[in-house]
JSON list of C-alpha atoms in Angstrom, two decimals:
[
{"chain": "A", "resi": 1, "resn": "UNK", "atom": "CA", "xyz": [13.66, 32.31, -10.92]},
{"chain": "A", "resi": 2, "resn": "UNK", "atom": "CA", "xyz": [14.57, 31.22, -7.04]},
{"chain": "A", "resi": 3, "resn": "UNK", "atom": "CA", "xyz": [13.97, 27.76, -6.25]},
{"chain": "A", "resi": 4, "resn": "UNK", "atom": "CA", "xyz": [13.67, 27.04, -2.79]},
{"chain": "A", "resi": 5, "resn": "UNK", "atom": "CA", "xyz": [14.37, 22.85, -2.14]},
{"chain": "A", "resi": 6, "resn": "UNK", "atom": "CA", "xyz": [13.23, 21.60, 1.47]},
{"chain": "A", "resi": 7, "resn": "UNK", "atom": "CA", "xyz": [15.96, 20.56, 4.11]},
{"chain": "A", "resi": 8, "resn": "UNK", "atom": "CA", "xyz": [16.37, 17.12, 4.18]},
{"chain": "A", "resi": 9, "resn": "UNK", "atom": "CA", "xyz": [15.57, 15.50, 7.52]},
{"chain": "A", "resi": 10, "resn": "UNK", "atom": "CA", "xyz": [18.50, 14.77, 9.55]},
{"chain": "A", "resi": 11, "resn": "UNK", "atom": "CA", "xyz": [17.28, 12.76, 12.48]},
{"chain": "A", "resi": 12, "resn": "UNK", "atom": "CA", "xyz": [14.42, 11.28, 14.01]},
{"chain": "A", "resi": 13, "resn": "UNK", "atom": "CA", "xyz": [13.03, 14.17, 15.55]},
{"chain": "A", "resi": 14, "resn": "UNK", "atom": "CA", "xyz": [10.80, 14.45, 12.52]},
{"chain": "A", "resi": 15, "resn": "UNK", "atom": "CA", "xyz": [9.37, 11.27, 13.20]},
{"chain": "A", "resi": 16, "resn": "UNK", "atom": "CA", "xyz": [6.38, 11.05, 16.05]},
{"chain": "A", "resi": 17, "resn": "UNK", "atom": "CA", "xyz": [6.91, 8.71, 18.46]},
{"chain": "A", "resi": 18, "resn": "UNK", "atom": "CA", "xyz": [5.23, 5.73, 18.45]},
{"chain": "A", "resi": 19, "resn": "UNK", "atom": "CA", "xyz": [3.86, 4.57, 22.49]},
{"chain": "A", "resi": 20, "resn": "UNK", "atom": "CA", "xyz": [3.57, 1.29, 21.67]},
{"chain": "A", "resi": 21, "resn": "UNK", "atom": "CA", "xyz": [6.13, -0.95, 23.38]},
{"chain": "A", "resi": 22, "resn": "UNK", "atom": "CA", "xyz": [8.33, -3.35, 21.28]},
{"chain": "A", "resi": 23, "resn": "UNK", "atom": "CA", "xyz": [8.05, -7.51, 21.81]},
{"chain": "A", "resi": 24, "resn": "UNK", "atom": "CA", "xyz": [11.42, -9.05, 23.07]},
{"chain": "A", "resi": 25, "resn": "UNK", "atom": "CA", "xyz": [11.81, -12.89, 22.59]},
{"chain": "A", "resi": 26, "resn": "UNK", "atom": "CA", "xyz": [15.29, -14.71, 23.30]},
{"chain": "A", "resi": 27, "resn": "UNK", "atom": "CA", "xyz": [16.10, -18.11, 22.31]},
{"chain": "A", "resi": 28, "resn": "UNK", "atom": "CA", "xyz": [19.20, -20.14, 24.21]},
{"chain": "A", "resi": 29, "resn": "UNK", "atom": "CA", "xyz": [20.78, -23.01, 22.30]},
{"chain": "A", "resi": 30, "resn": "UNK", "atom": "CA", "xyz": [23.18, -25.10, 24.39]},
{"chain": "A", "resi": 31, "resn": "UNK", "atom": "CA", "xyz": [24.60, -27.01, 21.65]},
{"chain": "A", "resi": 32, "resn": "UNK", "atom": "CA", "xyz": [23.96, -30.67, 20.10]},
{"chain": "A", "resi": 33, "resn": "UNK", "atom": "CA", "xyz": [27.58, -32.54, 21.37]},
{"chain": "A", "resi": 34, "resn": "UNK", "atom": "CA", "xyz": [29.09, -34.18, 17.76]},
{"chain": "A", "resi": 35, "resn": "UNK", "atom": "CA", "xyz": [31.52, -36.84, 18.24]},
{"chain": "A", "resi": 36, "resn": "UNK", "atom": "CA", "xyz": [34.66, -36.68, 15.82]},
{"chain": "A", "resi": 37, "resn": "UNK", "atom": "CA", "xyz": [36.96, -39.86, 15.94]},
{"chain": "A", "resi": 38, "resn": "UNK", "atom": "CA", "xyz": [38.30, -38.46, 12.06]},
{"chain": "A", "resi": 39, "resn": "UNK", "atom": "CA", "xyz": [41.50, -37.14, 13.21]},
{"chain": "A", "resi": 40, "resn": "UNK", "atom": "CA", "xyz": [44.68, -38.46, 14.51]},
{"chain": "A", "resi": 41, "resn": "UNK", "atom": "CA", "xyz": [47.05, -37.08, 17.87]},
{"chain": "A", "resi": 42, "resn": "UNK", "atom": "CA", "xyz": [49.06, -35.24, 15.07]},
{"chain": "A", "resi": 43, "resn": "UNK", "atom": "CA", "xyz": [46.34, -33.88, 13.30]},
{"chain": "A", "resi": 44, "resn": "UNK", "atom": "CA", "xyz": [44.34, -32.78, 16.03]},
{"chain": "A", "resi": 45, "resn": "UNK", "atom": "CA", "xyz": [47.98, -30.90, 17.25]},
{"chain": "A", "resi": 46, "resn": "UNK", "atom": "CA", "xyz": [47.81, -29.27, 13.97]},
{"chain": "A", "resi": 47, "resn": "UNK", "atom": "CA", "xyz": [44.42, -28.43, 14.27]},
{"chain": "A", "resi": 48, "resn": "UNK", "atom": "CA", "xyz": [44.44, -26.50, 17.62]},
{"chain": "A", "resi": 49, "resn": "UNK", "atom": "CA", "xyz": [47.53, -25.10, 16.64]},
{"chain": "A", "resi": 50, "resn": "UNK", "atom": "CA", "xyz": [46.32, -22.85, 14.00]},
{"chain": "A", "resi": 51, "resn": "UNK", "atom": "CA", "xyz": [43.19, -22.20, 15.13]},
{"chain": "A", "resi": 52, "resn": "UNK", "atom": "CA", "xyz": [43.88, -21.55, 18.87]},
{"chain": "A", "resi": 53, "resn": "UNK", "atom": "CA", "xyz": [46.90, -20.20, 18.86]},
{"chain": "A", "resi": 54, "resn": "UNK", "atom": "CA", "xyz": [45.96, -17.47, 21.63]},
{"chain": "A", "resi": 55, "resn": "UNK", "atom": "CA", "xyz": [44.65, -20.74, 23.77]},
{"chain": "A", "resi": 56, "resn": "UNK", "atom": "CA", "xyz": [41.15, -20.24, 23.46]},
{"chain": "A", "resi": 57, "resn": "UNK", "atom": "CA", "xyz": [40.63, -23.86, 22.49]},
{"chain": "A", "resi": 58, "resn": "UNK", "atom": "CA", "xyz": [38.96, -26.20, 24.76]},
{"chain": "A", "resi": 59, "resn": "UNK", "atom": "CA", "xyz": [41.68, -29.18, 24.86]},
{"chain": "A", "resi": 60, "resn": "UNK", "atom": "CA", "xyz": [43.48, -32.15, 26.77]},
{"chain": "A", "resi": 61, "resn": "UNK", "atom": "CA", "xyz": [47.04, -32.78, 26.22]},
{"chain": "A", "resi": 62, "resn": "UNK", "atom": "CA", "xyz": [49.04, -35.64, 27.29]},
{"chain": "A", "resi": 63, "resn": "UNK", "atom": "CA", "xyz": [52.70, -37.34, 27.01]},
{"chain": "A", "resi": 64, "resn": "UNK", "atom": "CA", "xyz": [54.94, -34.72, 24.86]},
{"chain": "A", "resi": 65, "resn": "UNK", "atom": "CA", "xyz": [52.01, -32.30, 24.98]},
{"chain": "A", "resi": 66, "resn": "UNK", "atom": "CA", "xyz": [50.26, -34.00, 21.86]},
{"chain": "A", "resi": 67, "resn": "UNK", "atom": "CA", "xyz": [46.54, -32.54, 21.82]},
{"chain": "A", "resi": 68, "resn": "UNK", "atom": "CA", "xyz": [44.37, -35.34, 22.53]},
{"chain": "A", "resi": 69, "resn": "UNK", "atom": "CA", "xyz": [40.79, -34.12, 22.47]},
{"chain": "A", "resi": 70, "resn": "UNK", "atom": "CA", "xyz": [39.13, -31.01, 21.86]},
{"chain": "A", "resi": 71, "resn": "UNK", "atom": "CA", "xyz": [35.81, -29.39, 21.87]},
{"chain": "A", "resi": 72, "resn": "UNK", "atom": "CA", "xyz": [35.19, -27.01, 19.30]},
{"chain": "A", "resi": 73, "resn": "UNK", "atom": "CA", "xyz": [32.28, -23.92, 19.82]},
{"chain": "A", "resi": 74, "resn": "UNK", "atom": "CA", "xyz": [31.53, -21.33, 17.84]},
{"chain": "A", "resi": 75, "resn": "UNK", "atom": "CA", "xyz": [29.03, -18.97, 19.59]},
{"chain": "A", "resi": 76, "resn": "UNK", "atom": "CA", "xyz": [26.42, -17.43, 17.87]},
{"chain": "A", "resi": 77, "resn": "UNK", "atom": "CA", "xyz": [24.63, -14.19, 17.86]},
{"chain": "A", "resi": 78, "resn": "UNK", "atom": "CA", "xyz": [21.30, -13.82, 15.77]},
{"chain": "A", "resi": 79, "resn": "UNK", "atom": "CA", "xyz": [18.88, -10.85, 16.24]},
{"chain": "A", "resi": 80, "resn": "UNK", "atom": "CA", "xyz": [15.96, -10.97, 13.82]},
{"chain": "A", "resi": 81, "resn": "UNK", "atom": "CA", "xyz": [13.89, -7.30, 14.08]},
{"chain": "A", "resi": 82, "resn": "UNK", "atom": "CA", "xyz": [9.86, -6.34, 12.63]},
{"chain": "A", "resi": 83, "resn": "UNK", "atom": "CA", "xyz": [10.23, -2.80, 12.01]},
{"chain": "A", "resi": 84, "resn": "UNK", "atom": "CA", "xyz": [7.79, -0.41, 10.38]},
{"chain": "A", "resi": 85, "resn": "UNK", "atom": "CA", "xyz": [8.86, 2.45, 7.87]},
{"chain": "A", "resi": 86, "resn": "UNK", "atom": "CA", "xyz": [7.34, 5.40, 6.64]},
{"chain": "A", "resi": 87, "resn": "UNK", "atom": "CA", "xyz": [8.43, 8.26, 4.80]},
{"chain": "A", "resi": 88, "resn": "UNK", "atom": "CA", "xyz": [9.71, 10.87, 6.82]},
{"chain": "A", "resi": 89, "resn": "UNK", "atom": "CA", "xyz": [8.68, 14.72, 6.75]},
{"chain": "A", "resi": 90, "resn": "UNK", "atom": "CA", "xyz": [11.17, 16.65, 4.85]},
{"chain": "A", "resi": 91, "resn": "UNK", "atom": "CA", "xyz": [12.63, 13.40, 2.81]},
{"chain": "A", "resi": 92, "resn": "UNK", "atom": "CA", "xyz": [14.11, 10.30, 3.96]},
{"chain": "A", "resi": 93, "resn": "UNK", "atom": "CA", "xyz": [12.27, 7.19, 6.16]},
{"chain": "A", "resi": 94, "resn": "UNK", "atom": "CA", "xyz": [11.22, 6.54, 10.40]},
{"chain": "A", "resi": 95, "resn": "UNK", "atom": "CA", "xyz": [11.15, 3.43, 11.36]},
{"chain": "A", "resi": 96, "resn": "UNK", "atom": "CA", "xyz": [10.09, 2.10, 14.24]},
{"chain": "A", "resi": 97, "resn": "UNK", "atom": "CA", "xyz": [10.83, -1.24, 15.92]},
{"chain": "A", "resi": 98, "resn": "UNK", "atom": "CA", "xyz": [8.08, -4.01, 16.38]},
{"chain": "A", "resi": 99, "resn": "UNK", "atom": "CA", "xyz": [9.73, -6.52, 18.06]},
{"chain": "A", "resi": 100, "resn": "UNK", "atom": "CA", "xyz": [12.96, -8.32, 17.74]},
{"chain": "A", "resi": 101, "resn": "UNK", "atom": "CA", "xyz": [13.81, -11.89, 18.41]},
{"chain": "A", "resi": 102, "resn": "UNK", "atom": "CA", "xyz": [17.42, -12.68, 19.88]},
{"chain": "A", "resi": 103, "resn": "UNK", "atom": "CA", "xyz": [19.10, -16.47, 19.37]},
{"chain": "A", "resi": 104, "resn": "UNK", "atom": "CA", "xyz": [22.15, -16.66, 21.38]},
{"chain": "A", "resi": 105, "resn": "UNK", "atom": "CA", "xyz": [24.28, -20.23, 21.91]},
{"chain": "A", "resi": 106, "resn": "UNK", "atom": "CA", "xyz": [26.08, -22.93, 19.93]},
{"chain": "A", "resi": 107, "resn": "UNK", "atom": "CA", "xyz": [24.43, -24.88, 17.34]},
{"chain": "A", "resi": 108, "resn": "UNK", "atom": "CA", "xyz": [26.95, -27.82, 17.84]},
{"chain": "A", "resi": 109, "resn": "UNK", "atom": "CA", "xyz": [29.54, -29.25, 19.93]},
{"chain": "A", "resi": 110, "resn": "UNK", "atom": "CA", "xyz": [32.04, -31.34, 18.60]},
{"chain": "A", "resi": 111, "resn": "UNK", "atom": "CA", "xyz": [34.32, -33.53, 20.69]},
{"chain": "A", "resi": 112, "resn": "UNK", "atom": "CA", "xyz": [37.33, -34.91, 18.90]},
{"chain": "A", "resi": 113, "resn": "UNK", "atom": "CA", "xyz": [39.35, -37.95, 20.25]},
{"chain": "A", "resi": 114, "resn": "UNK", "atom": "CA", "xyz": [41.87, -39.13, 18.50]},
{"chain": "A", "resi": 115, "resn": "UNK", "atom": "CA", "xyz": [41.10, -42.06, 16.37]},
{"chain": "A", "resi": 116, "resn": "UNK", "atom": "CA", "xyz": [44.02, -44.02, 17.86]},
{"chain": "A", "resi": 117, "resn": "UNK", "atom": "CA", "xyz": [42.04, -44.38, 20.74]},
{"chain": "A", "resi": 118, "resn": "UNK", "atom": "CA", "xyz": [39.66, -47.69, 20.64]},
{"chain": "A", "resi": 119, "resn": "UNK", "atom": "CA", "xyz": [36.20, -46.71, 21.64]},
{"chain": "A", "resi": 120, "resn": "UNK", "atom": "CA", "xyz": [35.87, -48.12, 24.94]},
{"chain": "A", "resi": 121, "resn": "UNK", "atom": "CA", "xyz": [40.02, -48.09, 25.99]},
{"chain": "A", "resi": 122, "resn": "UNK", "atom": "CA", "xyz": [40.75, -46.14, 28.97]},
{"chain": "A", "resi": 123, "resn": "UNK", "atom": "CA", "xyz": [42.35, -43.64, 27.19]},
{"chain": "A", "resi": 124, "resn": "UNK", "atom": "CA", "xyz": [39.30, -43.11, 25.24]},
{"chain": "A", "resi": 125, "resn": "UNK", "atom": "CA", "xyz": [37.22, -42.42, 28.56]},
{"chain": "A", "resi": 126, "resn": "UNK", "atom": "CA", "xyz": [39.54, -40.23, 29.91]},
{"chain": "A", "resi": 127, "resn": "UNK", "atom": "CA", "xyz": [39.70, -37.91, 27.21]},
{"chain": "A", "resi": 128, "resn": "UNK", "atom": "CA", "xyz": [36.18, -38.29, 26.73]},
{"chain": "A", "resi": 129, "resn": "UNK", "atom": "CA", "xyz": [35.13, -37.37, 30.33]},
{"chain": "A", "resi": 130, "resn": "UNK", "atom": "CA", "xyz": [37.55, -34.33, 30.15]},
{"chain": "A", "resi": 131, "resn": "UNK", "atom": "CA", "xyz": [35.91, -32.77, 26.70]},
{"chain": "A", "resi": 132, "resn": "UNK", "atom": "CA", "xyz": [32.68, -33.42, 28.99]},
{"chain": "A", "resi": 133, "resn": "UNK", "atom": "CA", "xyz": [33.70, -31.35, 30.99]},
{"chain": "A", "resi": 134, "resn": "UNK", "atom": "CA", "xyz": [34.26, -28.61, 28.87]},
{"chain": "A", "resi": 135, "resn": "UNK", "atom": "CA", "xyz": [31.34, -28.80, 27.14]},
{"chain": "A", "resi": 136, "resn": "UNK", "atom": "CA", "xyz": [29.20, -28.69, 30.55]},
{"chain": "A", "resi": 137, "resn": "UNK", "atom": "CA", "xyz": [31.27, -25.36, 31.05]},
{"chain": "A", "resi": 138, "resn": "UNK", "atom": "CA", "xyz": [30.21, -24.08, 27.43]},
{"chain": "A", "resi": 139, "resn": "UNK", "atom": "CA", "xyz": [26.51, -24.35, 27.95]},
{"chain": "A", "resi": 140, "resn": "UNK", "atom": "CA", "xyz": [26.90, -23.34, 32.35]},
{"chain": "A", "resi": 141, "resn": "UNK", "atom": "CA", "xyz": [28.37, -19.94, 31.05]},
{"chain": "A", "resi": 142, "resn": "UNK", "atom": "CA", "xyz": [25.76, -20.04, 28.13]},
{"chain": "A", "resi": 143, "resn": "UNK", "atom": "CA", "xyz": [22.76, -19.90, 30.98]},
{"chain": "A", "resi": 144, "resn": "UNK", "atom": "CA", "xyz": [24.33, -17.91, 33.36]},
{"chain": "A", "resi": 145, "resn": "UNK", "atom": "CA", "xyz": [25.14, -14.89, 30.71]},
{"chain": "A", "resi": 146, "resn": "UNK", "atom": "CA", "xyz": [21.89, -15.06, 28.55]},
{"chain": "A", "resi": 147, "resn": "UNK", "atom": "CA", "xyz": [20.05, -13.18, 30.70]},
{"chain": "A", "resi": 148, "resn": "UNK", "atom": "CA", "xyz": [22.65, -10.62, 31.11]},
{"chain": "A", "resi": 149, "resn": "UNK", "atom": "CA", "xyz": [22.19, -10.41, 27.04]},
{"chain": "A", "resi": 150, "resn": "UNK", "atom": "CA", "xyz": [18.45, -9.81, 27.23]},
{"chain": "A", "resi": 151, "resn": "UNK", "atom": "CA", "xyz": [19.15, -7.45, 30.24]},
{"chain": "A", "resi": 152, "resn": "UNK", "atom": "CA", "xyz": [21.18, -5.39, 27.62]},
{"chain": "A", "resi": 153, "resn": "UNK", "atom": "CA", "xyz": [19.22, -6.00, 24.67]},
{"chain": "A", "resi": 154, "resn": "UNK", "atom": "CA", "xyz": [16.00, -4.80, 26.71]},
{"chain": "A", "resi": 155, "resn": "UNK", "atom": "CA", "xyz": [17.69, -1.71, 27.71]},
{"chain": "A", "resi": 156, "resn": "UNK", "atom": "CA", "xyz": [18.73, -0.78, 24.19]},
{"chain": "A", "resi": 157, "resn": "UNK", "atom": "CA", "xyz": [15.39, -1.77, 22.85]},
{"chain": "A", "resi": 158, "resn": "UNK", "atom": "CA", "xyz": [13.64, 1.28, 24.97]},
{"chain": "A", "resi": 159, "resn": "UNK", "atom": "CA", "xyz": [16.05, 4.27, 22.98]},
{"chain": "A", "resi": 160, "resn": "UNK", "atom": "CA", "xyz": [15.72, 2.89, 19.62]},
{"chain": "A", "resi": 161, "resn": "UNK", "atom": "CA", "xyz": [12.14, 4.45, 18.61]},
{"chain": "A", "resi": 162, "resn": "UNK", "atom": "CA", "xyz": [11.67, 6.26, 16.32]},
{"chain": "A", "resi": 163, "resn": "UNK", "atom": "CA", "xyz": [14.91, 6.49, 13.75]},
{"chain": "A", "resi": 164, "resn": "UNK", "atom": "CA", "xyz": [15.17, 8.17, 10.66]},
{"chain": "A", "resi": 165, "resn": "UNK", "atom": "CA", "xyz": [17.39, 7.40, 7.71]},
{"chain": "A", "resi": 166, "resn": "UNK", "atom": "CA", "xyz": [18.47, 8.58, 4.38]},
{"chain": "A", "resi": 167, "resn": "UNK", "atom": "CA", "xyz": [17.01, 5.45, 2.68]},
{"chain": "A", "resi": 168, "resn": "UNK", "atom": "CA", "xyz": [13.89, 2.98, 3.57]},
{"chain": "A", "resi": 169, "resn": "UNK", "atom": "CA", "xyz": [16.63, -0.08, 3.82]},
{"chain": "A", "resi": 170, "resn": "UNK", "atom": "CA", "xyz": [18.69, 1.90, 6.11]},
{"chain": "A", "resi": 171, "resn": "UNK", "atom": "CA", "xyz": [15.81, 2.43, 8.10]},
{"chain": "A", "resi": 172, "resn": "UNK", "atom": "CA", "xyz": [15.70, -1.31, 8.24]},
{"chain": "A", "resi": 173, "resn": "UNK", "atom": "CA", "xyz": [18.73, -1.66, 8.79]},
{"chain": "A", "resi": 174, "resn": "UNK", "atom": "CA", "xyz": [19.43, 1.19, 11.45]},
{"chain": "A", "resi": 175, "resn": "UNK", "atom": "CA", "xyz": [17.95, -0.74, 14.93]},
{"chain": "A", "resi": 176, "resn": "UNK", "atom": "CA", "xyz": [19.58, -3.95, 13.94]},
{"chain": "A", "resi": 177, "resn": "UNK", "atom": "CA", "xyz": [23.01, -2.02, 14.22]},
{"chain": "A", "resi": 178, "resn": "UNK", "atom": "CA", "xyz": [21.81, -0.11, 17.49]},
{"chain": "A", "resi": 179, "resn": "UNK", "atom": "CA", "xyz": [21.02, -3.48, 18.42]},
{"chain": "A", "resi": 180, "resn": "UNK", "atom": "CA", "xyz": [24.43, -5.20, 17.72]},
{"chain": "A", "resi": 181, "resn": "UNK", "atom": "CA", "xyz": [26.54, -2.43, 19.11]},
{"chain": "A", "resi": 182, "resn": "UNK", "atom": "CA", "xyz": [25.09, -2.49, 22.74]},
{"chain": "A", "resi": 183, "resn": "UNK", "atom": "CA", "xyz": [25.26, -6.20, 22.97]},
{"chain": "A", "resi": 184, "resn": "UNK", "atom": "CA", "xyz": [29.10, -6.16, 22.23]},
{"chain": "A", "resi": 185, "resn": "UNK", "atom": "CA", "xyz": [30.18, -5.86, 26.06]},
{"chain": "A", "resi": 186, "resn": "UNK", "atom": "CA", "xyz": [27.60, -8.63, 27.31]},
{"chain": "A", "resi": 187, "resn": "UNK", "atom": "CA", "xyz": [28.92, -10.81, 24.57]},
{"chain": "A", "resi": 188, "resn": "UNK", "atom": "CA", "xyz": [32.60, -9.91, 25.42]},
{"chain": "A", "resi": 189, "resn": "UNK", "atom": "CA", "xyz": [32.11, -10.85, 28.95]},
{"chain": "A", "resi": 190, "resn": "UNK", "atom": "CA", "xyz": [30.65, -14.20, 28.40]},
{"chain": "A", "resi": 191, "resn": "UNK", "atom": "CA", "xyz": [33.40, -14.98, 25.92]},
{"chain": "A", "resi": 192, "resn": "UNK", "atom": "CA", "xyz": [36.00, -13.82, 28.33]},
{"chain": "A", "resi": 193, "resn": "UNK", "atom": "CA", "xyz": [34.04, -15.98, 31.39]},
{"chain": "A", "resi": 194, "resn": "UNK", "atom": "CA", "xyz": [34.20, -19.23, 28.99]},
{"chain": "A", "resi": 195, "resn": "UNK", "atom": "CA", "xyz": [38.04, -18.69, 28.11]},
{"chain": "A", "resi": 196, "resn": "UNK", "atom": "CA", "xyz": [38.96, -18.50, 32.11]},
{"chain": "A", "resi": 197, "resn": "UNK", "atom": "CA", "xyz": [36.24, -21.33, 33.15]},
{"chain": "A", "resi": 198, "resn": "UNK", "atom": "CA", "xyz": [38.03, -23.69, 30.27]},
{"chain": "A", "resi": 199, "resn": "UNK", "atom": "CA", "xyz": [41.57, -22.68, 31.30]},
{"chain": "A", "resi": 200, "resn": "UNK", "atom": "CA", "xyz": [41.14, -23.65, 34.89]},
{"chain": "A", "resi": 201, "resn": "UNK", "atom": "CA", "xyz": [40.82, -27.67, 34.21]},
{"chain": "A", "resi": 202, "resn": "UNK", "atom": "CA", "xyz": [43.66, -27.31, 31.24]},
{"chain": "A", "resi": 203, "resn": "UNK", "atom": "CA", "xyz": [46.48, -26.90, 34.30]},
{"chain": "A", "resi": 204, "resn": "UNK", "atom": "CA", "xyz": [48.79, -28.69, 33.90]},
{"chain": "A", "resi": 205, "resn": "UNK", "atom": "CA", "xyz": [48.80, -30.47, 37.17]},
{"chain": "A", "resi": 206, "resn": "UNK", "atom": "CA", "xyz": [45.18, -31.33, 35.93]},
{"chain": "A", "resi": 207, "resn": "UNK", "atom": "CA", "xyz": [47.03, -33.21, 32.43]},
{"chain": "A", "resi": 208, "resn": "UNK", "atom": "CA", "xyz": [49.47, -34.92, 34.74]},
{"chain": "A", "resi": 209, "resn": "UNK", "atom": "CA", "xyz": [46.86, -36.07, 37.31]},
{"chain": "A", "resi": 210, "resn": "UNK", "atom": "CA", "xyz": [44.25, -37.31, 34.28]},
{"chain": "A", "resi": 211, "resn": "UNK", "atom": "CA", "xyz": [47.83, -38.91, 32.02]},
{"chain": "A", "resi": 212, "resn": "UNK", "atom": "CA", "xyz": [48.64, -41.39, 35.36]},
{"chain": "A", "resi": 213, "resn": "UNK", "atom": "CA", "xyz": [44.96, -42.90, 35.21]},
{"chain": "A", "resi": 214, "resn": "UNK", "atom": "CA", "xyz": [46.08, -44.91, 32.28]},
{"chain": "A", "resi": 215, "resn": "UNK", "atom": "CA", "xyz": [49.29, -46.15, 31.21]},
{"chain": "A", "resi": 216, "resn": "UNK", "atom": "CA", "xyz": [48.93, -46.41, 26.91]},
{"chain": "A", "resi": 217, "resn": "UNK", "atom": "CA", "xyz": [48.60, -42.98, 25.62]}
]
């Protein structure tokens, strides 16, 4: 006896196309600024030390190049997708995508200034003002890039339907990842932007200038 078994689909041109266009919503969080007064000047060296070692860290030094403040951000990238799956002709799923819902930004901010420094002291202020200043720069290259993130996401949104996949959770799964991928350059440029935005008032002619408007450091 011959048993013929039917080819497995292989891609999504099984699946009819659905006309139907998909819902994009973006959310932008600039941050909540936290401020940390739990370290000293040699733990907050330590700190950016090991976690900055390329100099991506947002920082102020002074007198034998001690770190003394620093703004911490960690960006984040959510994309939450609806996506409908049904089985596919020939085995496996299609799925197509409903909407999807894109957060973008930094859910905190934290300044640290060394707890040497009395709240109030001109030391304090100075430090303080500076980490200001990077923080404005974290959230102005926040709003000028997330549109260039929707831009992409948009664009990436309109070759996704329909997919097909082995498995109903990889059809879940599958625009998420199409999703990911082809925000990866808009999210490298922004990270790049807010590296070379913070490095410009880091100089250090900008340390020197900001260490001579107080004299106890």
């Amino acid at each position: 006896m011959l048993t013929v078994v039917p080819a497995q689909a292989r891609d999504a041109s099984v699946c009819a196309r659905d006309a139907a266009s998909v819902k994009v919503t973006m959310e932008v969080e600039r941050g909540t600024v936290v401020g940390d007064l739990s370290l000293d000047k040699a733990q907050l060296t330590a700190r950016f030390a090991s976690r900055y070692a390329k100099g991506a860290g947002a920082r102020m030094t002074t007198g034998d190049w001690d770190t003394v403040g620093l703004t911490e951000s960690s960006l984040e990238i959510v994309t939450s997708t609806s996506t409908l799956v049904r089985s596919a002709r020939g085995g496996g799923y299609c799925a197509d995508l409903k909407s999807v819902r894109l957060k973008v930004g930094y859910p905190e901010l934290r300044v640290y200034i060394p707890r040497e420094y009395q709240t109030g002291s001109c030391a304090y202020r100075v430090v303080r003002e500076h980490e200001m200043e990077h923080v404005a720069i974290t959230r102005a290259v926040l709003d000028d890039h997330a549109p260039r993130l929707r831009t992409a996401l948009a664009a990436a949104v309109q070759t996704i339907n329909p997919l097909w996949a082995p498995t109903q959770e990889g059809a879940k799964q599958a625009a998420a990842k199409i999703l990911h991928r082809a925000l990866e350059p808009a999210v490298a440029n922004l990270k790049a932007d807010h590296r070379r935005r913070n490095k410009a008032i880091d100089g250090h002619d900008n340390y020197l200038s900001l260490q001579r408007r107080c004299d106890n450091w």
